[in-house]
Amino acid sequence: MRELWRFSPGLGICGRASAVGHAESCGPFGACFDFHDAQDRFGARTWETAEAALGQVVLNLALKRAGMSHKEIDLLLAGDLQNQCVASSQGMAAFGIPYVGIYGACSTFVEGLLMAGLALSAPGGVERAAVLATSHNCAAERQFRLPLEYGGQRTPTAQWTATAGGCLLLGRAPRPVCLCAGLCGRMVDAGIRDAANMGAAMAPAAADTLLRYFSLSGEKPEEIDAVITGDLGREGSAILHEILAARHLFLGTRHQDCGAMLYDLSTQDAHAGGSGCGCIAAMSAAHVLPQLESGKWRRVLLVATGALMSPSSLQQGGSIIGIAHLAVLERTAAP
Amino acid sequence: MRELWRFSPGLGICGRASAVGHAESCGPFGACFDFHDAQDRFGARTWETAEAALGQVVLNLALKRAGMSHKEIDLLLAGDLQNQCVASSQGMAAFGIPYVGIYGACSTFVEGLLMAGLALSAPGGVERAAVLATSHNCAAERQFRLPLEYGGQRTPTAQWTATAGGCLLLGRAPRPVCLCAGLCGRMVDAGIRDAANMGAAMAPAAADTLLRYFSLSGEKPEEIDAVITGDLGREGSAILHEILAARHLFLGTRHQDCGAMLYDLSTQDAHAGGSGCGCIAAMSAAHVLPQLESGKWRRVLLVATGALMSPSSLQQGGSIIGIAHLAVLERTAAP
């Protein structure tokens, strides 16, 4: 049984970019994102195609920052929340990069990092990979819940799907920040059936992954500078700390949740916080990577949590299954 | 640029299983599948959960044939056609295996084989992986098109989503049949907007992948015993041969399409043939692997084709984007 994957030394992150919508640009990290569209439309006519366009913006910005052409990318791993992941396929088709579609709900981005880590570590695999995830509030609302025009009330535990996207480019050459290891999540069914409380459905999976990580690696939380989850929100984060405390694992302030950070929860109407697979993707590119690059952090656990369900599965009495994938990012060179 | 992935020597296929519904059990390969349910329900109350149950049957049968426990599997790659891939998450959660959800429409199964090949080839990766894909006619019809009760007419180019699932188990130990190499597909947009003609949307992607494979590998079609596509159906297969002929690549009778083979197209009402990501998965386990194991075939290209679209993307004027992933399977020991 091989649970903790050790990637080849020197899998460097050679590019990063993020883009968000209006609400996200007004949040605490608004200035950190590379691009925002105040109309949330990204030049497209529908919300669904706006998300596809957002993905294109992000990939193009990441390539530009890395000084690379899309022809130098051997593998593109991308995913989103739309039915049949069409934001990714419609947005990415024109690049002509060998493409692997992934689906892990809000865990998609780190799922992609893990697959990229394997593809770059395999001797006969790829030289460079791009990992991308997007979400769009207006596309997600009418697909999973109700059209925005309906103006439905939201409960305090509900999360707000972020209009956001993020991309990391990875290669076999060492860079200041490297992808070192990964732990693939197991599905955890906590019996939650309330789509307005995804934090409660995902927190047990995040706990399972973190407990397994510290047990398998033998590391202590003190050796990690930051544990970044995305997106448990305020509700799920509290549950995570409760579960971990019962198992004597205390993360304290080194835990940050992308969903809880993306919006100002005291003034922006985002209830328990942000969600959507673009949230941790954008925050990774705009917040986590810069902290590592600047040398403020040396070793980070990036833990993306997903709520695996569909409107149909809930209507048929199914529960929301949680999953959490973990990637270890490390600053390898002196800043 | 690394396009053709060479996996580590000795990635053996150590388990396989398939299960189908009633119509598939009445087709030409009916006797080859490990299990069929004459009511298509697999013990479940809804068509959606029936697909999840079908997946459980298939994974359990593959483990049983391999004499393995689910605890010996380090990584499960699975996907289906339902919104948010819930057939896989709802069906597979109870196994507790580290899980990666994948989406490539009908190309999902080979996409999974490619990711498994990388995960097994990476030195710090996994020891054993399971790849699984399912589809269910009744769940797919009401999600993508109309409920069965509506009795909608179908055009001759339409394909019939198979009620089927297949699973392969792979490990780092050599077995008579090994996974040797893979080519990840690129998205090809041929401008097709007719969901009743997916063969036309996928054939150009299959051609792109096959032309790249023969160009990159330097092999000739004569060195391959069988080129198995899934699922172009009758219509897509004819278009594939037309495109390849214009490029002077002739596959002749060594090309077989799982969609065209699953049903008896002269007596069963399946129009252009089967589709759905369970089709090539089940046919791989029930037809391709046995031919390799018996020594009838030595080297096979398994080419799974996907039509990337959703009802929303089509309603908004998007085209159906094709993709085709290729895996090379080889009989390595004398039969």
XYZ file of C-alpha atoms in Angstrom, chain A residues 158 189 211 325:
4
model
C -24.414 28.126 2.802
C -19.659 9.888 3.756
C -4.617 12.754 10.048
C -6.656 15.829 -1.708
